[in-house]
Amino acid sequence: MLAARDVHAFYGKSHILHGVSLEVRAGEVVGLLGRNGVGKSTTLKTIMGLVRPARGAIVFDGRDVTGVATHRLARLGLAWVPEDRRIFPSLSVWENLRTGLDRAGVGHAKRADLLEKVFRYFPLLAERRYQAGRTLSGGEQQMLAIARAMMLEPKIILLDEPTEGLMPRMVGQIREIIETLRQDGVAILLVEQSVPLTLAVSARVYIMEKGVVRHEAPAPALRADDAVIRRYLGV
Amino acid sequence: MIQLLNGLVNGMILALVASGLTLIFGIMDVVNFAHGELYMLGAYVGTTVLAAGGSFWLALGVASVTIFCLGAAIQLVTLRPLLGRDPLATILATFGLSLVLQNYALWQYGPVARKIQEPFTGHFRIFQLEYPWYRIIIAVLSAAIMLALWLFLKRATWGIWIRATAQDRTMAAAMGIPVPLVHTAVFSLGGAMAAASGVLYGPLVGVDQTLGPGSWWSGGWATSAARCWRPSSSACSSRSRRSG
Ligand SMILES: Nc1ncnc2c1ncn2[C@@H]1O[C@H](COP(=O)(O)OP(=O)(O)OP(=O)(O)O)[C@@H](O)[C@H]1O
Ligand SMILES: [Mg+2]
């Protein structure tokens, strides 16, 4: 459903991605691991059209979407939850959700449906509906970032380090959400620092090193044999 | 007392012009030096409608809509290609634009000032003095337009899109908000507000091609304010270094 083919990307003159290739099938959760600074976030940004690939292609739903504007990609069914969450600070929780909800083709019934669903997953957000985004705690902001992405009814969510800086109880909740989304048929490309979490929720895992994908394996294989993990991630 | 009333009326008009200007600056990071010219052209369009026999209110509506469309065209041609460039580029572009529009007004309408007839000529008595109703109407209408703008930004889908774009352009795009279109709409909306104030204020000051440049200083103010809101920019830091 989503594929990156030999993608090269630059920030100014520095060559960050040196030919990244990966694939996510419909409804599949795929992990993307790698040390700090190897280009995981850049890979997600390039898929989302925020960084223009110098070479290579992004294919989504059988269509070459390389160079398509970000807002069009969002309409096609790609959602991005960035590592710094990027909640709109002076919009309320409710208005943050509306940025994804107010679009053509969402009638009253579907609107109510989508809201009921996120408020069931995240009851806290219902309580904080009218609070400004900037006043939420880190964990609440993460929940809102995921809830906001869900408003787009995406086919795939590019989820960048969702558990970063969260306490263990919250991490468990994020894990449940990822599993619920998968049951709903939403594919996820998950970038994470937590190897156990990634191996627990993913079907397959890619490991990146210095701007390229070095290794690909089914998650169960990595769970059984952590030599690869130790080699690439040093843990 | 009269001074106070006059101050209130002038202040309202200025606030209306400035809210268009800040809307554009806040969302697009564009200091619109041509804002005064849009205000002036709005007033001229108003005189044209009146000359053709239209009513004052028709003139107000037509001027706003015309400048809204002109604003969209200007934004598409001159500013959209500069999106994401150095702010200096957009300043030069709008500055050039202001000169073009000013000379166009001179060529099209000539150097002789025109008059917009106020829709109400009545007066009322206050503290033994006659005060024109029309001035009160201006203040109330300006306040109403700004209130409508506020409600629009607060409640409407487009309002939320505009605010989201102002706060985080990248994330707004990732949420499917058509950011380039939002920029065009904001520029047009700001222009339409300038045009409306031009027509409203026209009966008090008369309309000639210096009407725009007269309020030009407000653009200058916005620029210096803009410099100081961005501590990283050289203009402000060099100034503070000199003073420090
Ligand atoms: N906006 C930018 N401008 C210039 N260089 C950047 C920019 N963003 C990232 N980089 C550089 O690109 C490289 C890859 O960054 P990226 O954020 O993709 O890494 P990452 O794998 O997500 O790391 P982390 O695990 O720390 O989030 C890094 O060396 C980083 O310094
Ligand atoms: Mg990262």
Coordinates of C-alpha atoms and ligand atoms in Angstrom, one line a residue:
Chain A
M1 CA 0.0 0.0 0.0
L2 CA 2.8 2.4 0.9
A3 CA 6.3 2.0 -0.5
A4 CA 9.5 4.1 -0.5
R5 CA 11.8 3.2 -3.4
D6 CA 15.4 4.1 -3.2
V7 CA 14.7 7.5 -1.6
H8 CA 17.5 10.1 -1.3
A9 CA 17.0 13.2 0.6
F10 CA 19.0 16.3 1.6
Y11 CA 18.8 19.0 4.2
G12 CA 20.6 21.8 2.3
K13 CA 23.9 20.2 1.3
S14 CA 23.9 17.4 3.8
H15 CA 22.9 14.1 2.3
I16 CA 20.6 12.4 4.9
L17 CA 18.8 9.6 3.2
H18 CA 21.0 7.4 0.9
G19 CA 18.4 5.3 -0.8
V20 CA 15.8 4.2 1.7
S21 CA 13.5 1.4 0.5
L22 CA 10.6 0.0 2.6
E23 CA 7.1 -1.1 2.3
V24 CA 4.0 -1.2 4.5
R25 CA 1.0 -3.4 3.4
A26 CA -2.6 -2.5 4.1
G27 CA -3.5 -2.9 7.8
E28 CA 0.1 -3.9 8.8
V29 CA 2.1 -2.5 11.7
V30 CA 5.7 -2.1 10.7
G31 CA 8.5 -0.9 13.0
L32 CA 11.4 1.3 11.9
L33 CA 14.3 1.1 14.3
G34 CA 17.7 2.8 14.4
R35 CA 20.1 4.8 16.4
N36 CA 19.6 8.5 16.9
G37 CA 20.2 10.6 13.8
V38 CA 20.1 7.8 11.3
G39 CA 17.2 9.4 9.4
K40 CA 14.1 7.8 10.7
S41 CA 12.1 11.0 11.2
T42 CA 13.4 12.3 7.9
T43 CA 12.1 9.1 6.2
L44 CA 8.6 9.8 7.6
K45 CA 8.8 13.5 6.6
T46 CA 9.8 12.5 3.1
I47 CA 6.9 10.1 2.8
M48 CA 4.6 12.9 4.0
G49 CA 5.9 15.3 1.3
L50 CA 7.6 17.6 3.8
V51 CA 11.0 16.9 2.5
R52 CA 11.4 16.6 -1.2
P53 CA 13.3 13.5 -2.3
A54 CA 16.2 14.2 -4.6
R55 CA 15.9 10.8 -6.1
G56 CA 13.6 7.8 -5.7
A57 CA 9.8 7.5 -5.4
I58 CA 7.0 7.3 -2.9
V59 CA 4.2 5.1 -3.9
F60 CA 0.8 5.1 -2.1
D61 CA -2.2 3.0 -3.1
G62 CA -0.6 2.0 -6.4
R63 CA 0.0 5.7 -7.3
D64 CA 3.3 7.5 -7.5
V65 CA 2.8 10.4 -5.0
T66 CA 6.4 11.7 -5.1
G67 CA 6.2 15.5 -5.0
V68 CA 2.5 15.6 -4.2
A69 CA 1.6 18.5 -1.8
T70 CA 1.3 17.5 1.9
H71 CA -2.3 18.6 2.3
R72 CA -3.3 16.4 -0.7
L73 CA -1.5 13.4 0.8
A74 CA -3.4 13.9 4.0
R75 CA -6.7 13.8 2.0
L76 CA -5.5 10.6 0.3
G77 CA -5.2 8.8 3.7
L78 CA -1.7 9.5 5.1
A79 CA -1.5 10.8 8.6
W80 CA 1.6 12.0 10.4
V81 CA 2.1 12.1 14.2
P82 CA 5.4 13.9 14.6
E83 CA 7.9 13.2 17.4
D84 CA 7.4 16.7 18.9
R85 CA 3.6 16.2 18.6
R86 CA 3.0 19.7 17.2
I87 CA -0.3 20.3 18.8
F88 CA -1.7 23.7 17.7
P89 CA -0.9 25.5 20.9
S90 CA -3.7 28.1 21.1
L91 CA -6.4 26.0 19.6
S92 CA -8.5 24.1 22.1
V93 CA -8.5 20.3 22.1
W94 CA -11.8 20.4 20.3
E95 CA -10.5 22.8 17.6
N96 CA -7.3 20.7 17.2
L97 CA -9.6 17.8 16.4
R98 CA -11.6 19.9 14.0
T99 CA -8.5 20.6 11.9
G100 CA -8.9 17.0 10.7
L101 CA -12.6 16.6 11.1
D102 CA -13.9 19.6 9.1
R103 CA -13.5 18.3 5.6
A104 CA -15.7 17.4 2.6
G105 CA -17.5 14.1 2.9
V106 CA -17.9 14.0 6.7
G107 CA -21.6 14.1 7.5
H108 CA -23.2 14.4 10.9
A109 CA -23.3 10.7 11.5
K110 CA -19.7 10.1 10.6
R111 CA -18.6 13.1 12.7
A112 CA -20.4 11.8 15.8
D113 CA -18.9 8.4 15.1
L114 CA -15.3 9.5 14.9
L115 CA -15.6 11.7 18.0
E116 CA -17.3 9.0 20.0
K117 CA -14.4 6.7 19.1
V118 CA -11.6 9.0 20.1
F119 CA -13.4 10.0 23.3
R120 CA -13.8 6.3 24.1
Y121 CA -10.1 5.7 23.6
F122 CA -9.1 8.9 25.3
P123 CA -11.7 9.9 27.8
L124 CA -9.3 12.5 29.2
L125 CA -9.6 14.5 26.0
A126 CA -13.3 14.7 26.4
E127 CA -12.8 16.2 29.8
R128 CA -10.3 18.7 28.4
R129 CA -12.3 19.6 25.3
Y130 CA -12.2 23.3 25.8
Q131 CA -8.7 23.6 27.2
A132 CA -5.9 25.2 25.0
G133 CA -3.5 22.7 23.4
R134 CA -0.5 24.3 25.1
T135 CA -1.9 23.6 28.6
L136 CA -2.0 19.8 28.1
S137 CA 0.7 17.6 29.7
G138 CA 3.1 15.8 27.5
G139 CA 1.1 12.6 27.7
E140 CA -2.1 14.3 27.0
Q141 CA -0.5 16.1 24.0
Q142 CA 0.6 12.7 22.6
M143 CA -2.9 11.4 22.9
L144 CA -4.3 14.4 21.2
A145 CA -1.8 14.1 18.4
I146 CA -2.9 10.5 17.8
A147 CA -6.6 11.4 18.2
R148 CA -6.2 14.3 15.7
A149 CA -4.6 12.0 13.2
M150 CA -7.5 9.6 13.6
M151 CA -9.9 12.4 12.6
L152 CA -8.5 12.0 9.0
E153 CA -9.6 8.4 8.9
P154 CA -6.2 7.5 7.5
K155 CA -5.2 4.3 5.8
I156 CA -1.8 4.6 7.4
I157 CA -0.4 6.6 10.3
L158 CA 3.3 7.5 10.4
L159 CA 3.9 7.4 14.1
D160 CA 7.1 9.0 15.3
E161 CA 8.3 8.0 18.8
P162 CA 4.9 8.0 20.5
T163 CA 6.3 6.9 23.8
E164 CA 9.1 9.4 24.0
G165 CA 9.2 11.0 27.5
L166 CA 6.1 9.1 28.8
M167 CA 5.7 7.3 32.0
P168 CA 5.3 3.5 31.9
R169 CA 1.5 3.5 32.4
M170 CA 1.1 5.8 29.5
V171 CA 3.4 3.6 27.4
G172 CA 1.0 0.7 28.0
Q173 CA -1.9 2.9 26.9
I174 CA -0.1 3.9 23.6
R175 CA 0.5 0.2 23.0
E176 CA -3.1 -0.6 23.4
I177 CA -4.1 2.2 21.0
I178 CA -1.7 0.9 18.4
E179 CA -3.3 -2.6 18.7
T180 CA -6.8 -1.2 18.5
L181 CA -5.9 0.8 15.4
R182 CA -4.5 -2.3 13.8
Q183 CA -7.7 -4.2 14.6
D184 CA -9.6 -1.3 12.9
G185 CA -7.5 -2.0 9.8
V186 CA -5.3 1.1 10.0
A187 CA -1.7 0.5 8.9
I188 CA 1.1 2.0 11.0
L189 CA 4.7 2.8 10.3
L190 CA 6.1 3.0 13.8
V191 CA 9.4 4.8 14.7
E192 CA 10.4 3.9 18.2
Q193 CA 13.3 3.9 20.6
S194 CA 11.7 1.2 22.7
V195 CA 12.7 -2.1 21.1
P196 CA 10.4 -4.3 23.2
L197 CA 7.4 -2.2 22.4
T198 CA 8.2 -2.2 18.7
L199 CA 8.7 -6.0 18.6
A200 CA 5.5 -6.5 20.5
V201 CA 3.2 -4.6 18.2
S202 CA 4.9 -4.9 14.8
A203 CA 4.6 -7.7 12.2
R204 CA 7.9 -6.7 10.6
V205 CA 10.7 -4.5 11.5
Y206 CA 13.2 -2.5 9.4
I207 CA 16.5 -1.3 10.9
M208 CA 18.2 1.8 9.6
E209 CA 21.8 2.8 9.8
K210 CA 23.3 6.1 8.4
G211 CA 20.5 6.9 6.0
V212 CA 19.8 3.4 4.6
V213 CA 17.7 0.4 5.6
R214 CA 20.3 -2.2 6.7
H215 CA 18.0 -5.0 7.8
E216 CA 14.5 -6.3 7.5
A217 CA 13.0 -9.1 9.5
P218 CA 9.7 -10.4 10.9
A219 CA 9.3 -9.3 14.5
P220 CA 9.0 -12.8 15.9
A221 CA 12.4 -13.7 14.4
L222 CA 13.9 -10.7 16.2
R223 CA 12.2 -11.6 19.4
A224 CA 13.7 -15.1 19.2
D225 CA 17.2 -13.9 18.3
D226 CA 18.4 -10.5 19.5
A227 CA 21.9 -10.7 17.9
V228 CA 20.8 -8.4 15.1
I229 CA 19.3 -5.9 17.5
R230 CA 22.5 -5.9 19.5
R231 CA 24.6 -5.4 16.4
Y232 CA 22.6 -2.4 14.9
L233 CA 21.2 -0.8 18.0
G234 CA 23.8 -1.8 20.6
V235 CA 21.3 -2.7 23.3
Chain B
M1 CA -16.2 65.8 24.2
I2 CA -16.3 66.2 20.4
Q3 CA -12.6 65.5 20.4
L4 CA -13.3 62.3 22.3
L5 CA -16.0 61.2 19.8
N6 CA -13.8 62.0 16.8
G7 CA -11.0 60.1 18.4
L8 CA -13.2 57.1 18.8
V9 CA -14.5 57.2 15.3
N10 CA -11.0 57.6 13.8
G11 CA -9.7 54.9 16.1
M12 CA -12.3 52.5 14.9
I13 CA -11.4 53.0 11.3
L14 CA -7.8 52.7 12.0
A15 CA -8.4 49.5 14.0
L16 CA -10.3 48.1 11.0
V17 CA -7.5 48.9 8.6
A18 CA -4.9 47.6 11.1
S19 CA -6.8 44.3 11.7
G20 CA -6.6 43.5 8.0
L21 CA -2.9 44.3 8.1
T22 CA -2.2 42.2 11.2
L23 CA -4.3 39.3 9.9
I24 CA -2.1 39.2 6.8
F25 CA 1.1 39.6 8.8
G26 CA 0.1 37.1 11.5
I27 CA -0.8 34.4 9.2
M28 CA 1.5 34.9 6.2
D29 CA 4.5 36.7 7.7
V30 CA 4.0 39.2 5.0
V31 CA 4.3 42.9 5.7
N32 CA 1.8 44.3 3.2
F33 CA 3.1 47.7 2.1
A34 CA 0.3 47.8 -0.5
H35 CA -2.4 47.7 2.2
G36 CA -2.9 51.5 2.1
E37 CA -3.3 51.3 -1.7
L38 CA -6.0 48.6 -1.4
Y39 CA -7.7 50.9 1.0
M40 CA -7.5 53.8 -1.5
L41 CA -8.6 51.6 -4.4
G42 CA -11.5 50.4 -2.4
A43 CA -12.6 54.0 -1.9
Y44 CA -12.2 54.7 -5.6
V45 CA -14.3 51.7 -6.6
G46 CA -16.8 53.1 -4.2
T47 CA -16.8 56.5 -6.0
T48 CA -17.3 54.6 -9.3
V49 CA -20.3 52.8 -8.1
L50 CA -21.8 56.0 -6.7
A51 CA -21.1 57.8 -9.9
A52 CA -23.0 55.1 -11.7
G53 CA -26.0 55.8 -9.5
G54 CA -25.5 53.0 -6.9
S55 CA -26.3 53.6 -3.3
F56 CA -23.7 54.0 -0.6
W57 CA -24.3 50.5 0.7
L58 CA -23.9 49.0 -2.7
A59 CA -20.7 50.9 -3.1
L60 CA -19.5 49.4 0.2
G61 CA -20.3 45.9 -0.9
V62 CA -19.0 46.2 -4.5
A63 CA -15.7 47.8 -3.3
S64 CA -15.1 45.0 -0.7
V65 CA -15.8 42.2 -3.2
T66 CA -13.8 43.9 -6.0
I67 CA -10.8 44.3 -3.7
F68 CA -11.2 40.8 -2.4
C69 CA -10.8 39.5 -5.9
L70 CA -8.0 41.9 -6.7
G71 CA -6.3 40.7 -3.5
A72 CA -6.6 37.1 -4.6
A73 CA -5.1 37.9 -8.0
I74 CA -2.2 39.9 -6.5
Q75 CA -1.5 37.2 -4.0
L76 CA -1.4 34.5 -6.6
V77 CA 0.8 36.4 -9.0
T78 CA 3.2 38.2 -6.7
L79 CA 3.3 36.5 -3.2
R80 CA 2.6 32.8 -3.7
P81 CA 5.8 32.3 -5.7
L82 CA 7.7 33.8 -2.8
L83 CA 6.2 31.6 -0.1
G84 CA 9.0 30.4 2.2
R85 CA 11.5 32.9 0.9
D86 CA 13.3 35.6 2.8
P87 CA 10.8 38.1 4.2
L88 CA 12.8 40.8 2.5
A89 CA 11.5 39.5 -0.9
T90 CA 7.9 39.8 0.1
I91 CA 8.5 43.3 1.5
L92 CA 10.1 44.4 -1.8
A93 CA 7.2 42.8 -3.7
T94 CA 4.5 44.5 -1.8
F95 CA 6.4 47.8 -1.8
G96 CA 6.7 47.6 -5.6
L97 CA 3.0 46.7 -5.7
S98 CA 2.1 49.8 -3.7
L99 CA 3.9 52.0 -6.2
V100 CA 2.2 50.3 -9.1
L101 CA -1.3 50.6 -7.6
Q102 CA -0.7 54.3 -6.6
N103 CA 0.2 55.2 -10.2
Y104 CA -2.6 53.2 -11.6
A105 CA -5.0 55.2 -9.4
L106 CA -3.5 58.4 -10.6
W107 CA -3.8 57.3 -14.2
Q108 CA -7.3 55.9 -13.9
Y109 CA -8.9 58.5 -11.7
G110 CA -6.8 61.6 -12.2
P111 CA -5.3 63.9 -9.6
V112 CA -8.6 65.6 -8.6
A113 CA -10.0 64.4 -5.3
R114 CA -13.5 62.8 -5.4
K115 CA -16.1 62.9 -2.8
I116 CA -18.2 60.0 -1.4
Q117 CA -21.6 61.3 -0.3
E118 CA -22.4 60.0 3.2
P119 CA -25.6 58.0 3.4
F120 CA -26.9 60.0 6.4
T121 CA -26.6 63.7 6.6
G122 CA -28.5 64.0 9.8
H123 CA -27.0 65.5 13.0
F124 CA -27.9 65.1 16.6
R125 CA -27.3 67.4 19.5
I126 CA -24.9 66.6 22.2
F127 CA -23.7 69.1 24.8
Q128 CA -25.1 72.0 22.8
L129 CA -23.2 70.8 19.7
E130 CA -24.3 69.3 16.4
Y131 CA -22.7 65.9 15.7
P132 CA -23.2 64.0 12.5
W133 CA -24.9 60.6 12.8
Y134 CA -22.7 59.3 10.0
R135 CA -19.6 59.3 12.2
I136 CA -21.4 57.3 14.8
I137 CA -22.5 54.8 12.1
I138 CA -18.9 54.4 10.9
A139 CA -17.7 53.5 14.4
V140 CA -20.5 51.1 14.9
L141 CA -20.1 49.5 11.5
S142 CA -16.3 49.1 12.0
A143 CA -16.9 47.5 15.3
A144 CA -19.5 45.2 13.7
I145 CA -17.1 44.1 10.9
M146 CA -14.3 43.4 13.5
L147 CA -16.7 41.4 15.6
A148 CA -17.8 39.4 12.6
L149 CA -14.2 38.7 11.8
W150 CA -13.6 37.6 15.3
L151 CA -16.6 35.2 15.3
F152 CA -15.5 33.9 11.9
L153 CA -12.0 33.2 13.1
K154 CA -13.4 31.6 16.3
R155 CA -16.1 29.4 14.9
A156 CA -16.0 28.8 11.2
T157 CA -14.0 25.9 9.6
W158 CA -12.1 28.5 7.6
G159 CA -11.4 30.4 10.8
I160 CA -9.9 27.3 12.4
W161 CA -7.9 26.6 9.2
I162 CA -6.6 30.2 9.3
R163 CA -5.6 30.0 12.9
A164 CA -4.0 26.5 12.6
T165 CA -2.0 27.8 9.6
A166 CA -0.8 30.8 11.5
Q167 CA 0.4 28.6 14.4
D168 CA 2.0 25.8 12.5
R169 CA 2.0 25.8 8.7
T170 CA 3.6 22.4 8.3
M171 CA 1.3 20.6 10.7
A172 CA -1.7 22.4 9.2
A173 CA -0.7 20.9 5.8
A174 CA -0.3 17.5 7.4
M175 CA -3.9 17.8 8.6
G176 CA -5.1 18.3 5.1
I177 CA -5.6 22.0 5.3
P178 CA -5.0 23.6 1.9
V179 CA -2.4 26.0 3.2
P180 CA -1.7 27.9 -0.1
L181 CA -5.4 28.5 -0.5
V182 CA -5.6 29.8 3.1
H183 CA -2.9 32.3 2.4
T184 CA -4.7 33.6 -0.7
A185 CA -8.0 33.9 1.2
V186 CA -6.4 35.7 4.1
F187 CA -4.7 38.2 1.8
S188 CA -8.0 38.8 0.1
L189 CA -9.9 39.1 3.3
G190 CA -7.4 41.7 4.6
G191 CA -7.8 43.6 1.4
A192 CA -11.6 43.6 1.5
M193 CA -11.4 45.0 5.0
A194 CA -9.1 47.8 3.9
A195 CA -11.5 48.5 1.0
A196 CA -14.5 48.6 3.3
S197 CA -12.7 51.1 5.6
G198 CA -11.8 53.2 2.5
V199 CA -15.4 53.6 1.5
L200 CA -16.6 54.2 5.1
Y201 CA -14.0 56.8 5.7
G202 CA -14.3 58.4 2.2
P203 CA -17.1 60.8 3.1
L204 CA -15.0 62.3 5.9
V205 CA -11.7 62.9 4.0
G206 CA -12.4 62.8 0.3
V207 CA -10.7 60.3 -2.1
D208 CA -7.5 60.9 -4.0
Q209 CA -4.4 58.9 -4.8
T210 CA -2.6 60.0 -1.6
L211 CA -5.3 58.4 0.5
G212 CA -3.3 55.2 0.5
P213 CA 0.1 56.6 1.2
G214 CA -1.4 58.7 3.9
S215 CA -2.0 55.6 6.0
W216 CA 1.2 54.2 4.7
W217 CA 3.0 54.8 8.0
S218 CA 1.0 52.0 9.5
G219 CA 2.9 49.6 7.2
G220 CA 6.1 51.1 8.5
W221 CA 5.0 50.5 12.0
A222 CA 4.1 46.9 11.3
T223 CA 7.5 46.3 9.9
S224 CA 9.4 47.7 12.8
A225 CA 7.2 45.7 15.1
A226 CA 7.8 42.6 13.0
R227 CA 11.5 43.1 13.3
C228 CA 11.4 43.2 17.1
W229 CA 9.0 40.2 17.4
R230 CA 11.8 38.2 15.8
P231 CA 14.8 38.4 18.0
S232 CA 16.9 36.4 15.5
S233 CA 16.5 39.0 12.8
S234 CA 19.5 41.2 12.2
A235 CA 17.6 44.6 12.3
C236 CA 16.5 44.3 15.9
S237 CA 19.6 42.7 17.2
S238 CA 21.9 45.3 15.6
R239 CA 19.8 48.0 17.1
S240 CA 19.9 46.5 20.6
R241 CA 23.6 45.9 20.2
R242 CA 24.1 49.6 19.4
S243 CA 22.1 50.7 22.4
G244 CA 23.7 48.1 24.7
Ligands
LIG1 N1 15.8 20.5 9.6 C1 17.0 19.9 9.6 N2 18.1 20.6 9.0 C2 19.3 20.0 8.9 N3 19.6 18.8 9.3 C3 18.6 18.1 9.9 C4 17.3 18.6 10.0 N4 16.6 17.7 10.6 C5 17.4 16.6 10.9 N5 18.6 16.9 10.4 C6 19.8 16.0 10.5 O1 19.4 14.8 9.7 C7 19.9 13.6 10.4 C8 18.7 12.7 10.5 O2 17.7 13.2 11.4 P1 16.4 12.5 11.8 O3 15.6 13.4 12.6 O4 15.8 11.9 10.6 O5 17.0 11.3 12.7 P2 16.2 10.2 13.6 O6 16.7 8.9 13.1 O7 14.8 10.5 13.6 O8 16.8 10.5 15.0 P3 16.2 10.5 16.5 O9 16.1 9.1 16.9 O10 17.1 11.3 17.3 O11 14.8 11.1 16.4 C9 20.5 14.1 11.7 O12 21.9 14.0 11.6 C10 20.0 15.5 11.9 O13 21.0 16.2 12.5
MG2 MG 13.5 11.2 15.0

